[in-house]
Tab-separated table of C-alpha atoms in Angstrom:
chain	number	residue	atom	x	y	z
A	93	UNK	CA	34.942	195.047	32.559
A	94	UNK	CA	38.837	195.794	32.556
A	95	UNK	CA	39.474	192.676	34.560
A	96	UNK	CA	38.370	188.940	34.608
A	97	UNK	CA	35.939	188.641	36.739
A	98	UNK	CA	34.544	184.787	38.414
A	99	UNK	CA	30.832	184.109	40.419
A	100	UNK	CA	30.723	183.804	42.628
A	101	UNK	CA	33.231	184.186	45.356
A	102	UNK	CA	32.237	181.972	47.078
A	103	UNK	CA	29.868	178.882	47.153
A	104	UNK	CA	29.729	176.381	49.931
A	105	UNK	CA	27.766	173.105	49.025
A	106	UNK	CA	26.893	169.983	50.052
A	107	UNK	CA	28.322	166.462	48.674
A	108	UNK	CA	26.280	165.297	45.924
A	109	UNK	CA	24.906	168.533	44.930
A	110	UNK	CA	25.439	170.203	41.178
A	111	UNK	CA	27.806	173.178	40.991
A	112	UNK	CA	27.993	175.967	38.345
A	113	UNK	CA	31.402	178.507	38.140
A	114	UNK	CA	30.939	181.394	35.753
A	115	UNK	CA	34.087	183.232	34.377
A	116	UNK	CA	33.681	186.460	32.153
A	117	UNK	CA	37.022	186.919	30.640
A	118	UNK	CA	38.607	189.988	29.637
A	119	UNK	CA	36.971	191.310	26.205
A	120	UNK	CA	38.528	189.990	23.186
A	121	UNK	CA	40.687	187.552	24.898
A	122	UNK	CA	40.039	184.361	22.702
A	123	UNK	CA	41.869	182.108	25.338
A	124	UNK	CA	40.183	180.823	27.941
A	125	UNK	CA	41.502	179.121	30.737
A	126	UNK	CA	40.558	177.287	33.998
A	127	UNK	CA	42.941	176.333	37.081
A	128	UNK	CA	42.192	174.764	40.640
A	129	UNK	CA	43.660	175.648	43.207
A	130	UNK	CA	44.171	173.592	46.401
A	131	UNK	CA	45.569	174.073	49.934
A	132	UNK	CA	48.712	174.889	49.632
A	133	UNK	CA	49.290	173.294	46.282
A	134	UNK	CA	49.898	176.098	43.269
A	135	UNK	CA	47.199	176.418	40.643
A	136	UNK	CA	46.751	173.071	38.766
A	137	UNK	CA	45.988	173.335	34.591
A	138	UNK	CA	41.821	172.034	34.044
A	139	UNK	CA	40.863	173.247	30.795
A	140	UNK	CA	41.557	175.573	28.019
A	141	UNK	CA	39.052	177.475	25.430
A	142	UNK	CA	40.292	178.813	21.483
A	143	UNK	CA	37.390	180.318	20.813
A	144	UNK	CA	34.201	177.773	21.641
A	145	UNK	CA	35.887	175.237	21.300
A	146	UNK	CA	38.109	173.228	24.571
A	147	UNK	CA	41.154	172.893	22.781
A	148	UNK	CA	42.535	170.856	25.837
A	149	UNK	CA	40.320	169.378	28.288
A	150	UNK	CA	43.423	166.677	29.677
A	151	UNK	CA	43.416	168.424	33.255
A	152	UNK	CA	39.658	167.393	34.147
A	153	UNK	CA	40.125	165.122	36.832
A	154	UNK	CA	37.132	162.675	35.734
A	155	UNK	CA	33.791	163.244	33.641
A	156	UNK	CA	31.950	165.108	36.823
A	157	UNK	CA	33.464	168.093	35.404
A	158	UNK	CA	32.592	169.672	32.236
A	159	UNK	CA	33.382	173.454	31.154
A	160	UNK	CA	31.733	175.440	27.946
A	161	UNK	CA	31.899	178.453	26.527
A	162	UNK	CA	28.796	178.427	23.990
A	163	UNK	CA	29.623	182.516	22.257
A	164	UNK	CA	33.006	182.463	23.054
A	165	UNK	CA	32.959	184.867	25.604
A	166	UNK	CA	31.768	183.740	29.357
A	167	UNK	CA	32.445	180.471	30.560
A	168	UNK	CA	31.185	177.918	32.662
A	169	UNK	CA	32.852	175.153	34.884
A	170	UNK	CA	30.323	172.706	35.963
A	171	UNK	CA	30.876	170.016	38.628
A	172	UNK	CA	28.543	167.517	38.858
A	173	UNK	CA	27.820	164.997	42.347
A	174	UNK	CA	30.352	167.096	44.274
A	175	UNK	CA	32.751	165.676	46.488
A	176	UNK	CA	34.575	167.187	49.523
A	177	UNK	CA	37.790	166.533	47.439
A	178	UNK	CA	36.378	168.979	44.851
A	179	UNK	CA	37.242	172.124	47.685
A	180	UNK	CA	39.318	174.694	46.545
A	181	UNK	CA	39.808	177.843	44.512
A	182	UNK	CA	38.483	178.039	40.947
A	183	UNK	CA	40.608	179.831	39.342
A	184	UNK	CA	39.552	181.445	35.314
A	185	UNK	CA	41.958	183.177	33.384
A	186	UNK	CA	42.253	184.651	29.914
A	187	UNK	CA	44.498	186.015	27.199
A	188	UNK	CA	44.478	187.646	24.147
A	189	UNK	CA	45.828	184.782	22.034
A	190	UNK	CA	46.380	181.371	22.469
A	191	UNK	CA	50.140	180.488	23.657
A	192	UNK	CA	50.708	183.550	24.892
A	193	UNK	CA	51.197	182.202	28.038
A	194	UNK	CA	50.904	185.422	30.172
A	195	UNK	CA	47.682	184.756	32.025
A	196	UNK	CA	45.543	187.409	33.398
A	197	UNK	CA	43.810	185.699	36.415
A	198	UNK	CA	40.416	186.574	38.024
A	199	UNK	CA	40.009	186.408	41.856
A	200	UNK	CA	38.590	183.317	41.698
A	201	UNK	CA	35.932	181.017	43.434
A	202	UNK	CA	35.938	179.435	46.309
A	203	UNK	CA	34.199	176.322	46.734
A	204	UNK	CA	33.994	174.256	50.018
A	205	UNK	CA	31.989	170.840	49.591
A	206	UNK	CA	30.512	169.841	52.899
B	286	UNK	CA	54.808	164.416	40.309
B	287	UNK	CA	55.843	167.884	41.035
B	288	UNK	CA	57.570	169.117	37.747
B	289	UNK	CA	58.046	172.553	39.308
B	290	UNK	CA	59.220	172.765	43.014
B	291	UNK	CA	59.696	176.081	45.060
B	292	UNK	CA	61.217	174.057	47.848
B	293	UNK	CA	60.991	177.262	50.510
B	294	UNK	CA	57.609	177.403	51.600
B	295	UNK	CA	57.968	180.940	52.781
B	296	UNK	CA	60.691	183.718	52.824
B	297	UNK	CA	61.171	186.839	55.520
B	298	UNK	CA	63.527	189.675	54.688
B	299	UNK	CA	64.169	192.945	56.029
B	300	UNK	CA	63.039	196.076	53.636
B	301	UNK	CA	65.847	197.410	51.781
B	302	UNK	CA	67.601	194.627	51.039
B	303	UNK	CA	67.106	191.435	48.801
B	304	UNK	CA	64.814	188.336	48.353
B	305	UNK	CA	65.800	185.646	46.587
B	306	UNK	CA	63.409	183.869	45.382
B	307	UNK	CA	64.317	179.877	43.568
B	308	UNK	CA	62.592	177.246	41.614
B	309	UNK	CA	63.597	173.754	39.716
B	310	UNK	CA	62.090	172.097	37.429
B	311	UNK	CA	62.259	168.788	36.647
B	312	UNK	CA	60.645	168.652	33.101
B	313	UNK	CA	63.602	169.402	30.059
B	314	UNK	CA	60.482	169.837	28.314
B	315	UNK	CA	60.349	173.170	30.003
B	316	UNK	CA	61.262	176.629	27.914
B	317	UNK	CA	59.593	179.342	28.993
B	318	UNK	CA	59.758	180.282	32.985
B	319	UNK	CA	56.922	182.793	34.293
B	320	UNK	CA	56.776	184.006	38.133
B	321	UNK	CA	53.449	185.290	38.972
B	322	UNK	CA	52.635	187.584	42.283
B	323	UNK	CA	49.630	186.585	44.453
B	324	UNK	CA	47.948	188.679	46.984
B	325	UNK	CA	45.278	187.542	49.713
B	326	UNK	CA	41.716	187.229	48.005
B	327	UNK	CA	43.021	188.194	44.731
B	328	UNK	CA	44.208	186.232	41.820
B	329	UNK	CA	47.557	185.729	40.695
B	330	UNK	CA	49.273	188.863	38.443
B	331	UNK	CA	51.876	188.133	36.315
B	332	UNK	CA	55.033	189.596	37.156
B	333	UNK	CA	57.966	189.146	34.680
B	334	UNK	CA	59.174	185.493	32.416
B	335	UNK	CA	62.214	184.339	30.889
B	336	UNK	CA	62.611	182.246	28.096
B	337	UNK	CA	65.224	179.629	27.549
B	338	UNK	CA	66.930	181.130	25.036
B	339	UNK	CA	68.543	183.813	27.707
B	340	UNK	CA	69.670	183.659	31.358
B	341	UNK	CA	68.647	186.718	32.652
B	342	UNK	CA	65.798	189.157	32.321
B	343	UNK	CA	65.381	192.659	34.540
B	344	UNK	CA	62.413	194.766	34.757
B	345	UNK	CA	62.757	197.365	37.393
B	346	UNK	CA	63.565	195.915	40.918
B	347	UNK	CA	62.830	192.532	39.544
B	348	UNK	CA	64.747	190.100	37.835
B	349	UNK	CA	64.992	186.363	36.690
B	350	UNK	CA	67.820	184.037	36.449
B	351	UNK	CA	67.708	180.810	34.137
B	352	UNK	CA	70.430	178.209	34.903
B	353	UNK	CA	69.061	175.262	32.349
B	354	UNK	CA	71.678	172.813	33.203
B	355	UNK	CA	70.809	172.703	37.136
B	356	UNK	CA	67.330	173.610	35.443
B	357	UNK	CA	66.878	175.760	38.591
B	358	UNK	CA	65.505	179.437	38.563
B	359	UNK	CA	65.614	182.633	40.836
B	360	UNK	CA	63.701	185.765	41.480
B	361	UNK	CA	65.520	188.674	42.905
B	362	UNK	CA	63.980	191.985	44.160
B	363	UNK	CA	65.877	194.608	45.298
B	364	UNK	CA	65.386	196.165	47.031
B	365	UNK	CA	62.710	194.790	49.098
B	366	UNK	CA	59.427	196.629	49.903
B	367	UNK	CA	56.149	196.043	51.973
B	368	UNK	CA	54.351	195.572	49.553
B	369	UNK	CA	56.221	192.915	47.651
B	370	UNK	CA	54.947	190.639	50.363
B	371	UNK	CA	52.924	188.336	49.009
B	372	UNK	CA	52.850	184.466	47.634
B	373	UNK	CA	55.116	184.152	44.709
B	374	UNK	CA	54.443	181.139	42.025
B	375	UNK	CA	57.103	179.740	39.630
B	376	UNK	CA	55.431	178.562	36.579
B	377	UNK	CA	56.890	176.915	33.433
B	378	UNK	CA	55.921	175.785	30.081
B	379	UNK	CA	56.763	174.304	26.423
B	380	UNK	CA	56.932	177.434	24.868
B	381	UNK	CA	53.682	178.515	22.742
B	382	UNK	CA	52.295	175.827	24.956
B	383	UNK	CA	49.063	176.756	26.605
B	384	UNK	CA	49.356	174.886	29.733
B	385	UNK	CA	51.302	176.647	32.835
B	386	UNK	CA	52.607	174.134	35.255
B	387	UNK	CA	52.786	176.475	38.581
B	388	UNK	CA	55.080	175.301	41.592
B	389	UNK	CA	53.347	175.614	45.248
B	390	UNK	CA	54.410	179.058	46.188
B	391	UNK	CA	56.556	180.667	48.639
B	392	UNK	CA	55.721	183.103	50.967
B	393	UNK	CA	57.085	186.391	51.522
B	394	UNK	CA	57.016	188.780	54.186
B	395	UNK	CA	59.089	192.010	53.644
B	396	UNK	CA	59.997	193.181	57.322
B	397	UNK	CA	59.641	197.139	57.633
């Protein structure tokens, strides 16, 4: 697609339950990135992808979270044993190289942990 | 911490004339200044960056002031429209650094 595009939109869960985000960046883009954002905070830096590899993983708040991107292509953010602290907007974003630093965001997804 | 701060949470202005837009930073660590557009339900859209090594950049109705020594940026557009209204975010970053450290946004609301 011409855009980055997150699933879903939405997702409300309970506490304790296991989460998956899926981000399908913009093709070719071999920078990955993922960003939460909470009410009324701006987006906050998680994780970032060269390739397959998480080149810098030093925004994962603790080891419930875990992100890969297996072909280089789509990613996944998964959240394990959530928490109602985890609520808020997943944000995924991408760009063609590394350091670029001009993100192109999807819409996001919205997760509210009961 | 907040390394970036957009101390006006939100911003009204009549259409026609111009929004001003400011951010600090706290980090000297800082070169490379991005402001990024958010809409309702949509993600954010990059709108026009500055590096360190200059103190102004202009693209169209849009442009970005760098004052490194109060380490304080500004947004200008002029002049205003309806749709500019939206949440603005100041980001900055080491340049070639992958990491964007966003401030919390500021509101505005272009008054027709």
């Amino acid at each position: 697609g011409a855009g980055v595009s997150q699933t879903p939109s939405n997702k409300v869960t309970e506490k304790g339950k296991y989460v998956e985000l899926r981000c399908d960046p913009i093709s070719g883009h071999t920078a990955l990135y993922w960003y939460r954002q909470s009410l009324g905070q701006g987006p906050e830096f998680l994780i970032y992808f060269q390739g397959t590899g998480a080149a810098d993983d030093s925004g994962l708040p603790n080891d419930r979270f875990f992100a890969v991107r297996p072909e280089g292509s789509v990613s996944t953010l998964k959240i394990q044993r959530t928490e109602r602290g985890d609520s808020a907007v997943y944000l995924c974003a991408s760009s063609l190289l590394a350091g670029a630093n001009v993100l192109t965001f999807g819409a996001g997804s919205r997760l509210t942990v009961l | 911490d907040q390394q970036v701060k957009q101390n006006s949470p939100s911003l009204s202005v009549q259409e026609g004339r111009i929004s001003i837009l400011n951010c600090d930073y706290t980090n000297s660590m800082f070169d490379y200044f991005l402001w990024y557009k958010k809409y309702p339900a949509e993600g954010p859209t990059f709108l026009i960056s500055i590096s360190s090594i200059k103190d102004k950049n202009e693209d169209g109705r849009f442009t970005v002031f760098l004052n490194k020594s109060a380490k304080h940026l500004s947004l200008h557009i002029v002049p205003s429209q309806p749709g500019d209204s939206a949440v603005y975010f100041c980001a900055a970053t080491p340049e070639g650094n992958e990491k964007l450290t966003f401030g919390t946004g500021t509101r505005l609301t272009i008054i027709p």
